[in-house]
GROMACS .gro file of C-alpha atoms in nm:
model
  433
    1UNK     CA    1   5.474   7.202   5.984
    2UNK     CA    2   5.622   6.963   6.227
    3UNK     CA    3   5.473   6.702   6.455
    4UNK     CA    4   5.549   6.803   6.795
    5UNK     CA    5   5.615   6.548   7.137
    6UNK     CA    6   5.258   6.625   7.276
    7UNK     CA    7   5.107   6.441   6.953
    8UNK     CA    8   5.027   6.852   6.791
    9UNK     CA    9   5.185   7.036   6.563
   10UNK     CA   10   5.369   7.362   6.593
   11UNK     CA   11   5.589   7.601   6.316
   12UNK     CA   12   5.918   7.509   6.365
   13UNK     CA   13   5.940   7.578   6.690
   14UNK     CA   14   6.331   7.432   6.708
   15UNK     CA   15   6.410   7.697   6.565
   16UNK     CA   16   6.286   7.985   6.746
   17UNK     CA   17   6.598   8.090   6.913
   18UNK     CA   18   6.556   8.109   7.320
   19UNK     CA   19   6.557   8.411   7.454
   20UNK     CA   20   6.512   8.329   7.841
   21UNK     CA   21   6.850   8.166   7.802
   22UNK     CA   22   7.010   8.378   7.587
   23UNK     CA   23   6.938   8.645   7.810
   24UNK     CA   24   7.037   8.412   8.138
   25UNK     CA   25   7.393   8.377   7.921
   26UNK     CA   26   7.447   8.764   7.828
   27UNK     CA   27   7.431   8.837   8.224
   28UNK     CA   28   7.628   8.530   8.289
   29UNK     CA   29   7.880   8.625   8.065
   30UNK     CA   30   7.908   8.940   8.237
   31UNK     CA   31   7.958   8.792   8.577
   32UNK     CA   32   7.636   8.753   8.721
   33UNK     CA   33   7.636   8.418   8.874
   34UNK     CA   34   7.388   8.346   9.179
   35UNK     CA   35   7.635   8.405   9.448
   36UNK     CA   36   7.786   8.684   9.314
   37UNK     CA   37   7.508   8.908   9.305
   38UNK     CA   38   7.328   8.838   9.577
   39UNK     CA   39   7.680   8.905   9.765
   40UNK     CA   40   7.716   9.202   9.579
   41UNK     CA   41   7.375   9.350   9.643
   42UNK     CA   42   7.404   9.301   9.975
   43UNK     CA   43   7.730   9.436  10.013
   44UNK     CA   44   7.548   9.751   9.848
   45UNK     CA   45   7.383   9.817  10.172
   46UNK     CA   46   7.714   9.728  10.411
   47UNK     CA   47   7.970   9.967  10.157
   48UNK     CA   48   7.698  10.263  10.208
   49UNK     CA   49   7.728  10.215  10.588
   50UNK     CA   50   8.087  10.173  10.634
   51UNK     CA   51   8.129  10.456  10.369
   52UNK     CA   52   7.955  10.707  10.566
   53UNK     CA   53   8.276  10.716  10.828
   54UNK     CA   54   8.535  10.536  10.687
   55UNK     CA   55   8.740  10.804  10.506
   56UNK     CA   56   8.662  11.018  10.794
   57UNK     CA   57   8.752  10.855  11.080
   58UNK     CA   58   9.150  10.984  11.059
   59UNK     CA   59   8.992  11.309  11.104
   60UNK     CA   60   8.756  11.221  11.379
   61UNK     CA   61   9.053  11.043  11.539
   62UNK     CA   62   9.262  11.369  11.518
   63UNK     CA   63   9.004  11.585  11.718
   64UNK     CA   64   9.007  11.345  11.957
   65UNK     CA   65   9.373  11.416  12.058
   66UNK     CA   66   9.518  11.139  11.818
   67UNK     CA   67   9.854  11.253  11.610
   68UNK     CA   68   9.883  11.154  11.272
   69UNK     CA   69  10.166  10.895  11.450
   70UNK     CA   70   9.903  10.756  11.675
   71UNK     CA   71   9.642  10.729  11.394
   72UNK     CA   72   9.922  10.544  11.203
   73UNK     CA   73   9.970  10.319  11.506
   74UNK     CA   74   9.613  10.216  11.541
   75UNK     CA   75   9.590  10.108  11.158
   76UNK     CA   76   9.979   9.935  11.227
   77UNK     CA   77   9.764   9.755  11.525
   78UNK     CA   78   9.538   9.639  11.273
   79UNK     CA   79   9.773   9.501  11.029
   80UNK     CA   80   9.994   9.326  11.270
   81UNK     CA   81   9.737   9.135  11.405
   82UNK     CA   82   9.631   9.085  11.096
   83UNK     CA   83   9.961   8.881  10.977
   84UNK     CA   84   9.903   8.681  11.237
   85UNK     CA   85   9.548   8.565  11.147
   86UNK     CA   86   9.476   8.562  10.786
   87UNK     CA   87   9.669   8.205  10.699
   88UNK     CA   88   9.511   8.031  11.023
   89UNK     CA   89   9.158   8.209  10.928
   90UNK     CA   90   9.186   8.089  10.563
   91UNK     CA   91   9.283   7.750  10.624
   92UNK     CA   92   9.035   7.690  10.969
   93UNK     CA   93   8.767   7.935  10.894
   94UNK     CA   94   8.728   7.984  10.521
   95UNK     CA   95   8.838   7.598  10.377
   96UNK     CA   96   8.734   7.387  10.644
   97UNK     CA   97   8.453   7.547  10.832
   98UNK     CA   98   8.259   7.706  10.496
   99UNK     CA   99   8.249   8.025  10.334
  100UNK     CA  100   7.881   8.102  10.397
  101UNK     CA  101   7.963   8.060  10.778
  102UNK     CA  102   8.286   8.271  10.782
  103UNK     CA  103   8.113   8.551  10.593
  104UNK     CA  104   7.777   8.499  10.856
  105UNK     CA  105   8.021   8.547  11.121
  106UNK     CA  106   8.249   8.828  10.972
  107UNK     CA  107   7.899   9.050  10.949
  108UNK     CA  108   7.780   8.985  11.292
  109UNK     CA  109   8.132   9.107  11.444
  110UNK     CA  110   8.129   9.399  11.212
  111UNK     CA  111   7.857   9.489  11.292
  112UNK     CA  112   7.876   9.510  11.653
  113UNK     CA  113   8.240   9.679  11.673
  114UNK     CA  114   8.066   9.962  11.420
  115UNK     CA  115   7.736  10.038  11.699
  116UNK     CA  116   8.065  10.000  11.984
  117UNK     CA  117   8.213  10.325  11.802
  118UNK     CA  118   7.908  10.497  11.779
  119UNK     CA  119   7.794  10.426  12.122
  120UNK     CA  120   8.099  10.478  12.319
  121UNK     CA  121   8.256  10.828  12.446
  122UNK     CA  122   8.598  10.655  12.524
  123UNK     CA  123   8.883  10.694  12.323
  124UNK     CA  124   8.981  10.315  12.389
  125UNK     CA  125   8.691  10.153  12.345
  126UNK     CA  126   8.641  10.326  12.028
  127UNK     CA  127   9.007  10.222  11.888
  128UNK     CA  128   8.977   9.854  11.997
  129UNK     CA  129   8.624   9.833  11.889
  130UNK     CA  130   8.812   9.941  11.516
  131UNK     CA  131   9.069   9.731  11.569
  132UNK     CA  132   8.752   9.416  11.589
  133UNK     CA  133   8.622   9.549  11.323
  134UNK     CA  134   8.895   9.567  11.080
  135UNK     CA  135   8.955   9.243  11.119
  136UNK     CA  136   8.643   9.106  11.092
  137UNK     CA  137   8.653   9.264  10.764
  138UNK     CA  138   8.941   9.130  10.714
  139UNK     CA  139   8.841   8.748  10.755
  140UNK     CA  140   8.496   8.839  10.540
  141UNK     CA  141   8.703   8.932  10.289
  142UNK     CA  142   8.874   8.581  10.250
  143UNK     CA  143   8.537   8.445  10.216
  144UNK     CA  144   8.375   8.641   9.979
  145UNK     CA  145   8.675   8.647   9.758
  146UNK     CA  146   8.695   8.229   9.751
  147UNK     CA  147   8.302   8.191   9.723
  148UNK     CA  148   8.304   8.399   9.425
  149UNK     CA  149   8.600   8.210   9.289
  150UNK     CA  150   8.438   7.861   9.358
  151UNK     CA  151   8.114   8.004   9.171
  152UNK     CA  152   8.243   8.176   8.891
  153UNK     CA  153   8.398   7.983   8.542
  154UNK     CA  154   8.782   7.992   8.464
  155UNK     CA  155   8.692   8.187   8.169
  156UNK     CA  156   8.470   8.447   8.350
  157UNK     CA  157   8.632   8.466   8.692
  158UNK     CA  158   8.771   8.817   8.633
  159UNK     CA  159   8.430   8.905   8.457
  160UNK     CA  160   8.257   8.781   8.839
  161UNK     CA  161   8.479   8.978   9.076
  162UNK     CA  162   8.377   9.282   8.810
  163UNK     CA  163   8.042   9.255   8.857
  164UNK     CA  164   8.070   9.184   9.233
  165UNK     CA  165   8.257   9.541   9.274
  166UNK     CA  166   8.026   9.685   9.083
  167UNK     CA  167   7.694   9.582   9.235
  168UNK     CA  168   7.909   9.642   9.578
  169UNK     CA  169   7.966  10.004   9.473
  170UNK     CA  170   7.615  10.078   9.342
  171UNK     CA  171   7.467  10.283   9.654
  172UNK     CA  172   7.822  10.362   9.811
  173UNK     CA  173   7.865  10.691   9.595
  174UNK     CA  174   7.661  10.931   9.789
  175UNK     CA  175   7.752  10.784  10.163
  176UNK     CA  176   8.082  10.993  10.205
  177UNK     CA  177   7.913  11.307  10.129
  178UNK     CA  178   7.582  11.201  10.378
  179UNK     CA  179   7.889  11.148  10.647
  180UNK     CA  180   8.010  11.549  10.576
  181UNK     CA  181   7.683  11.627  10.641
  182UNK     CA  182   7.647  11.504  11.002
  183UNK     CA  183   8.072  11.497  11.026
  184UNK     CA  184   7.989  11.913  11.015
  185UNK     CA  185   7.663  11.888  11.272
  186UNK     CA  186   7.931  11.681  11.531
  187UNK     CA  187   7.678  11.419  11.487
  188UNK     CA  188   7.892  11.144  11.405
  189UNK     CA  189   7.724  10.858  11.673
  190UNK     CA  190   7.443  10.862  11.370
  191UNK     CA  191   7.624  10.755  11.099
  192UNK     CA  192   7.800  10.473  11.300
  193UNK     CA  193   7.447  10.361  11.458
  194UNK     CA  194   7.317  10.320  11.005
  195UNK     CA  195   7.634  10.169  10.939
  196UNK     CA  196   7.544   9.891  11.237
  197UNK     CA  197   7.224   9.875  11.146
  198UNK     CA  198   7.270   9.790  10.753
  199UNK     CA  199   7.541   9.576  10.782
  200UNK     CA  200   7.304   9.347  10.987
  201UNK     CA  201   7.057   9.380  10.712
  202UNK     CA  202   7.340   9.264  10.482
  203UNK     CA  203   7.445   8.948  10.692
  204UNK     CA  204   7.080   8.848  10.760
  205UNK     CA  205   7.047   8.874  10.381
  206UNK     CA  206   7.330   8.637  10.312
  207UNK     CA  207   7.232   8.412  10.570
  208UNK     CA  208   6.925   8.318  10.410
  209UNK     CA  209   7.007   8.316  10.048
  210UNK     CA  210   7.379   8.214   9.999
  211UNK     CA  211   7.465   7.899   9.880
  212UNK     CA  212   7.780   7.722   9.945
  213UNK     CA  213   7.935   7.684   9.575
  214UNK     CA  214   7.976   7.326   9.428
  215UNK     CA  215   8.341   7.186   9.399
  216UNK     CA  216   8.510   6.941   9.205
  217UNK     CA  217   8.513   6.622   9.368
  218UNK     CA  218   8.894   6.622   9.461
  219UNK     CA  219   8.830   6.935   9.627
  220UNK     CA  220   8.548   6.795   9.843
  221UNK     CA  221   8.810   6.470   9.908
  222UNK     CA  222   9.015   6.722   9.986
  223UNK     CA  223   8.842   6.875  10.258
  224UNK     CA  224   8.679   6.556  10.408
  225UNK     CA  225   9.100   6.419  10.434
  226UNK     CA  226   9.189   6.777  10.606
  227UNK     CA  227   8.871   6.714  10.858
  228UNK     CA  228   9.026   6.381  10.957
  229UNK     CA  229   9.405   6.484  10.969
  230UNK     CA  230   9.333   6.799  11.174
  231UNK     CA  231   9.423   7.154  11.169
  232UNK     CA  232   9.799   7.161  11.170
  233UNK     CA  233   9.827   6.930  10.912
  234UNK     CA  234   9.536   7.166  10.727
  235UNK     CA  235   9.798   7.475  10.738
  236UNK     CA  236  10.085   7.226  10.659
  237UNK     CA  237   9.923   7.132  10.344
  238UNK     CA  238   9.828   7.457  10.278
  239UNK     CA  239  10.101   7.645  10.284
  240UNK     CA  240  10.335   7.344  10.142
  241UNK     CA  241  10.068   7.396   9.794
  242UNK     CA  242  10.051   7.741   9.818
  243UNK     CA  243  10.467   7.806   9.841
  244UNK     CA  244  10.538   7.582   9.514
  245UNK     CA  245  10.319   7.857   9.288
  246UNK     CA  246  10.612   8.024   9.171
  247UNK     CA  247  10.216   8.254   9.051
  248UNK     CA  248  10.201   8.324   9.409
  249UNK     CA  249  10.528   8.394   9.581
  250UNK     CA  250  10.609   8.635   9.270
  251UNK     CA  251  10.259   8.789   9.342
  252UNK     CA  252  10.286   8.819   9.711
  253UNK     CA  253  10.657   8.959   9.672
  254UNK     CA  254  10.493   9.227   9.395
  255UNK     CA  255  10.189   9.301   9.558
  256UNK     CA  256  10.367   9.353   9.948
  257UNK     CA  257  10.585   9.624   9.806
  258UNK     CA  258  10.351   9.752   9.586
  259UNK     CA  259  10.087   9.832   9.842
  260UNK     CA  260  10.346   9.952  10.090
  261UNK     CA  261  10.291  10.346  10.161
  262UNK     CA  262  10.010  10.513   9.994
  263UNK     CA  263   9.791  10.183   9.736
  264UNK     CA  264   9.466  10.253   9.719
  265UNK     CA  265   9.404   9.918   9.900
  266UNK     CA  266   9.639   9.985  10.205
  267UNK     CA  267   9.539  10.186  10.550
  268UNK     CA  268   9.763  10.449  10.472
  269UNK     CA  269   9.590  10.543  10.217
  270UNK     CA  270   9.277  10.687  10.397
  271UNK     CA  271   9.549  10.822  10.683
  272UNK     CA  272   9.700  11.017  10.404
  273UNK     CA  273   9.434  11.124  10.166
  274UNK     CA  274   9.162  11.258  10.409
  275UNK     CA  275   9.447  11.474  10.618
  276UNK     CA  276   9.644  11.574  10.307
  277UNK     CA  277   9.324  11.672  10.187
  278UNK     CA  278   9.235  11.891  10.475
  279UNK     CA  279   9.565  12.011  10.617
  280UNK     CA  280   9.759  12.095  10.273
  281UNK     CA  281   9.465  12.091   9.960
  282UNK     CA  282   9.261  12.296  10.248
  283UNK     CA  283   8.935  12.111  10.151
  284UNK     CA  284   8.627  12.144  10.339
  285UNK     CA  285   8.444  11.883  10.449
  286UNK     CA  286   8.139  11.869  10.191
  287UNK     CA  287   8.384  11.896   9.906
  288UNK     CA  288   8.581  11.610  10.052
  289UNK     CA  289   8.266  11.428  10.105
  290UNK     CA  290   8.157  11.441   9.680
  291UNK     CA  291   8.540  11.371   9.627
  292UNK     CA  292   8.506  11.042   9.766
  293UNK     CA  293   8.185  10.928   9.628
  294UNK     CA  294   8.286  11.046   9.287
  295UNK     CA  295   8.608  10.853   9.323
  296UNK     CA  296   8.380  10.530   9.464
  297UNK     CA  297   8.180  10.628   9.144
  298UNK     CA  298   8.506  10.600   8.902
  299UNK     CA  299   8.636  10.313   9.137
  300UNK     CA  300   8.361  10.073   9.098
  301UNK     CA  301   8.084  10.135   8.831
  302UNK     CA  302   8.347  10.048   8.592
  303UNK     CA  303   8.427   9.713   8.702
  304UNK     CA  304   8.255   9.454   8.474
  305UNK     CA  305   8.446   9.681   8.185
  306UNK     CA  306   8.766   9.569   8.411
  307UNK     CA  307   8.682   9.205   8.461
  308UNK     CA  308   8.610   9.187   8.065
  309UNK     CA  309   8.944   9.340   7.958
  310UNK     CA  310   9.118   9.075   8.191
  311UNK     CA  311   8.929   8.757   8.086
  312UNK     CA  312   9.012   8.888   7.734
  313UNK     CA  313   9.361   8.988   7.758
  314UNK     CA  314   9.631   8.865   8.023
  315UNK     CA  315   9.581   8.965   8.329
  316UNK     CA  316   9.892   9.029   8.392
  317UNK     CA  317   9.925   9.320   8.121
  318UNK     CA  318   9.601   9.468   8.274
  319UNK     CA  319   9.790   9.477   8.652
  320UNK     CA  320  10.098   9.660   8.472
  321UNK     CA  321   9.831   9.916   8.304
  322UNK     CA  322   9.686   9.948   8.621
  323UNK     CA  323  10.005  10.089   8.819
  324UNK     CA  324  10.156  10.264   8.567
  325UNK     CA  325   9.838  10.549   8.545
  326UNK     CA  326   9.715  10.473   8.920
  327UNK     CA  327  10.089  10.627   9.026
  328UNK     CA  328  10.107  10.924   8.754
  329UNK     CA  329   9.712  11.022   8.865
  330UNK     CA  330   9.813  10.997   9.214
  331UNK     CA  331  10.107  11.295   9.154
  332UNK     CA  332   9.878  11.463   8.987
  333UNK     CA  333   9.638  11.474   9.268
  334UNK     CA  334   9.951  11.565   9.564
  335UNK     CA  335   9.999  11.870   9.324
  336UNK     CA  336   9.653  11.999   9.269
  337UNK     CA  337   9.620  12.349   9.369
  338UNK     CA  338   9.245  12.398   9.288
  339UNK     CA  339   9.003  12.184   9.404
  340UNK     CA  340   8.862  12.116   9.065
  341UNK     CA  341   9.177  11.932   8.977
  342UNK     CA  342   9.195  11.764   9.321
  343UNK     CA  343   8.838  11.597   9.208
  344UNK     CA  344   8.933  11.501   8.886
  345UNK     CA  345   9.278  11.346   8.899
  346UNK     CA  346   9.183  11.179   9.290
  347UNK     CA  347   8.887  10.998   9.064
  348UNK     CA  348   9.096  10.926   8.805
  349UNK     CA  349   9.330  10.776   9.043
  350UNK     CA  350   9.118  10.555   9.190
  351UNK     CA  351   8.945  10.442   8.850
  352UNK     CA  352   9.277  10.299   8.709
  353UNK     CA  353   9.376  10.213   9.091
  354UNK     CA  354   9.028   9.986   9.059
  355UNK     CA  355   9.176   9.821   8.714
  356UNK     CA  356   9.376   9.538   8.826
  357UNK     CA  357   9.117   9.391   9.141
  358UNK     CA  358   8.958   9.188   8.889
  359UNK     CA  359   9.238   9.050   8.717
  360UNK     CA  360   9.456   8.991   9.063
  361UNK     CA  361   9.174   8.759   9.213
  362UNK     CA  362   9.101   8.590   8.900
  363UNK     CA  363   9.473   8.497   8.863
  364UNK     CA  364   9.446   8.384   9.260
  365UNK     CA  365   9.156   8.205   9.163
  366UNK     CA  366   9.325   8.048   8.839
  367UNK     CA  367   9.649   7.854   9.022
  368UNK     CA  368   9.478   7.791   9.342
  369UNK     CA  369   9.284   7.481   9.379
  370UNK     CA  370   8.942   7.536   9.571
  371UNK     CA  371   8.998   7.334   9.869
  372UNK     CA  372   9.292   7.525   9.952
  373UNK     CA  373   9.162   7.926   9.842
  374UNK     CA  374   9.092   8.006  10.153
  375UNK     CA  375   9.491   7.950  10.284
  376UNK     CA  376   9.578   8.116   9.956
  377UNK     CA  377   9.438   8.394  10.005
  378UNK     CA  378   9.531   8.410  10.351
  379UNK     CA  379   9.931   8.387  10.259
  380UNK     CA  380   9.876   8.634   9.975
  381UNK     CA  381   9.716   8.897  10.234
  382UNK     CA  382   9.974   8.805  10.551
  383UNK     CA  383  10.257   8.855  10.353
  384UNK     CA  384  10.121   9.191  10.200
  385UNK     CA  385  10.074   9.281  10.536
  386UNK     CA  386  10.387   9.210  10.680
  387UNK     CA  387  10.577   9.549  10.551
  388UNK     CA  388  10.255   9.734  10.586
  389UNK     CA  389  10.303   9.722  10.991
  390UNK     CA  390  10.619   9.940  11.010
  391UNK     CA  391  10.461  10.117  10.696
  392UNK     CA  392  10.262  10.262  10.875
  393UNK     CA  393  10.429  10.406  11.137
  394UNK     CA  394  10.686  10.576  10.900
  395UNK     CA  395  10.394  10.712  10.701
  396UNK     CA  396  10.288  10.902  11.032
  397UNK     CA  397  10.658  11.041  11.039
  398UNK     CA  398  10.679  11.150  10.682
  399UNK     CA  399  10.336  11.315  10.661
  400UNK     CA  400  10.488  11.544  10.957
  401UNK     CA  401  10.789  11.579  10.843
  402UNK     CA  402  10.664  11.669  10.557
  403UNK     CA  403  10.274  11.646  10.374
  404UNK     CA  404  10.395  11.520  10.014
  405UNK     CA  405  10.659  11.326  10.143
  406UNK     CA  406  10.463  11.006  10.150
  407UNK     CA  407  10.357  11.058   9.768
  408UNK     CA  408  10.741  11.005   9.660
  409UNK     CA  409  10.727  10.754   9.895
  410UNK     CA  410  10.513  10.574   9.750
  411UNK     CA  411  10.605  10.641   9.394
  412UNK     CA  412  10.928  10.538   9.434
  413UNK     CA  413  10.875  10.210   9.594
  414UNK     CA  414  10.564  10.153   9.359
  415UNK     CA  415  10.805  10.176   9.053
  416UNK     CA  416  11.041   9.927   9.162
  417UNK     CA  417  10.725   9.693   9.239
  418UNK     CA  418  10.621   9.751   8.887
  419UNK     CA  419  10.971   9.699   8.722
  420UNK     CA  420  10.973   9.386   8.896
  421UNK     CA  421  10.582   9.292   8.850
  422UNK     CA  422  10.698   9.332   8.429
  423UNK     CA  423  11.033   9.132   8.455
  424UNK     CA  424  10.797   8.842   8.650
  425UNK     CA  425  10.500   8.846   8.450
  426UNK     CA  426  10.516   9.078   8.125
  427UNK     CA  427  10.840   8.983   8.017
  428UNK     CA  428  10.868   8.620   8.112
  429UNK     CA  429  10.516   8.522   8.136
  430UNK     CA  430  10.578   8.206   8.378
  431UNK     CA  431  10.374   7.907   8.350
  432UNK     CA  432  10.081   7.929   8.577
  433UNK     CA  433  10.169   7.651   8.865
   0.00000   0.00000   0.00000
């Protein structure tokens, strides 16, 4: 018996183990920080609303009157302007002005373009009100990604992007195949008017309950010096630190080629994918509907699996892994002559496609110092953009020309990326600057 502080006594009670915070450290060890799930719950409720007309809006486009060119062109639109306001948004909006506020401000504009699409009966208004919305999405993007870096550990940032895609992903599944449903009925105005509608509910969550993250003190010198010096000598700064991470450039350079034609995470890929799907795998639209939330089902409920493996192992072996099957499933998938195949080799492509996110932001996060993520990510994303822009356009041409031609396209470009990814990273294994 032992003589406790209160003057009683108790049975050893230093050495019952804790279980509140041994429980508090098994989900923290999986990713769970504060931040990260309450931005990953509520982007549970704006994926399901974007996902209920996002892989179909190529095809809604093409009844319209659009040509796969002109689709092409709208998405090229998209990216342009997008080169030419990630690196200012990073530096002014995500650095200096606050991540909370960026990502308050991404939602609001989202969500108005999205109730502009459903609303509207002109062609025009519907394409620019895309156009807003894309790059809203964009700038949200930069946000999230450098909140969740600023609140996650070195040694579990991969493990916190993981769990962020995964709680992102949770009610996602089943929106494609609700959008069939009223794609089919010509109902489409409803399915923009939800998506609206919950990605308010998921900005007015995040305005209430997200915290700015804490940063080391030279970061927060850091951003008090930038406030003074103003905004050009913000992106001068920036960009001078971001260019000497021989990490970065070699990323960027990967990455930009990488993601050129037919990535998962490029606009070609829904341009592609939903018309290859209709016009040469002659899918209807309820089985293209369960294809995509069974690939959102591959894509994201195995995240925190992914972040694990690449706070474990390197994260640059995980990347490699990560191309190498996301290319052979995605053959697979332009040669599937049964629909059963098409399901399981377009899920299968998107679950290793899905591999490297967590390790890519976490070695982002890893050489970048916080007070200057935001223009990080900013260069990382312009500069991937850059090639995208003409990308685009040529995808158009090849998929008339021919409808597998942008596959080879892509493979062959994506396996000089990856020869080059190895020699830079694999091989070597630079020192992280």
């Amino acid at each position: 018996m032992l003589r406790n502080e209160t003057g009683g006594f108790s049975r050893l009670h230093w050495k019952r183990p804790n279980l509140s915070l041994r429980g508090r450290q098994s989900w923290t060890a999986l990713g769970f920080e504060r931040n990260i799930v309450i931005l990953g719950l509520s982007s549970a409720l704006g994926s399901f609303g974007n996902l209920l007309w996002f892989f179909f809006l190529p095809i809604i486009l093409e009844s319209q009157g659009l040509s796969p060119i002109g689709i092409g062109t709208v998405y090229g639109i998209i990216a342009l302007v997008s080169v030419g306001i990630q690196i200012p948004a990073g530096a002014i909006l995500v650095d200096r002005w606050g991540r909370k506020r960026t990502i308050v401000l991404g939602g609001l504009l989202s969500a108005v373009s999205v109730a502009a699409i459903g609303l509207s009966g002109n062609l025009l208004t519907t394409v620019i009100a895309y156009i807003v919305w894309g790059l809203a999405g964009s700038v949200t993007g930069l946000a999230i990604n450098a909140l969740i870096m600023d609140s996650a550990p070195q040694q579990r940032r991969a493990a916190g992007f993981g769990a962020f895609y995964q709680l992102a992903g949770l009610a996602a599944t089943a929106s494609p195949l609700v959008g069939s449903l009223f794609l089919v009925r010509n109902e489409q105005y409803v399915i923009f008017l939800a998506s609206a509608l919950l990605t308010l509910g998921s900005t007015a969550v995040r305005a209430v309950l997200l915290r700015e993250a804490p940063r080391r003190p030279g970061a927060r010198n850091g951003a008090v010096e930038n406030k003074a010096s103003g905004i050009g000598t913000s992106l001068r700064d920036g960009l001078s630190s971001t260019v000497r991470s021989r990490t970065i450039i070699a990323l960027t350079l990967a990455y930009a080629f990488y993601n050129l034609f037919l990535s998962s995470g490029s606009n070609t890929f829904t341009l592609v994918v939903s018309l290859y799907s209709k016009d040469a795998l002659h899918l209807e639209p309820l089985y293209l509907g369960l294809m995509f939330g069974l690939a959102n089902l591959f894509a994201t409920q195995f995240s925190i699996l992914f972040g694990r493996l690449a706070d474990r192992h390197p994260r640059e072996r995980i990347i490699a892994l990560s191309w190498s099957t996301e290319m052979a499933f995605m053959m697979a998938f332009a040669y599937s002559y049964s629909p059963v195949l098409a399901l399981s080799s377009f899920s299968l492509w998107m679950f290793f496609g899905a591999m490297d996110s967590p390790a890519l932001m976490a070695l982002i996060g890893d050489v970048s110092p916080s007070e200057r993520r935001g223009i990080t990510l900013g260069f990382f994303r312009t500069f991937t953009n850059i090639l995208a822009v003409p990308a685009l356009f040529f995808t158009g041409v090849l998929f008339m020309i021919s409808h597998v031609l942008p596959f080879y396209a892509n493979l062959s470009v994506g396996l000089l990326s990856l020869g080059f990814f190895v020699y830079a990273f694999v091989a070597k294994r630079p020192a992280r600057a």
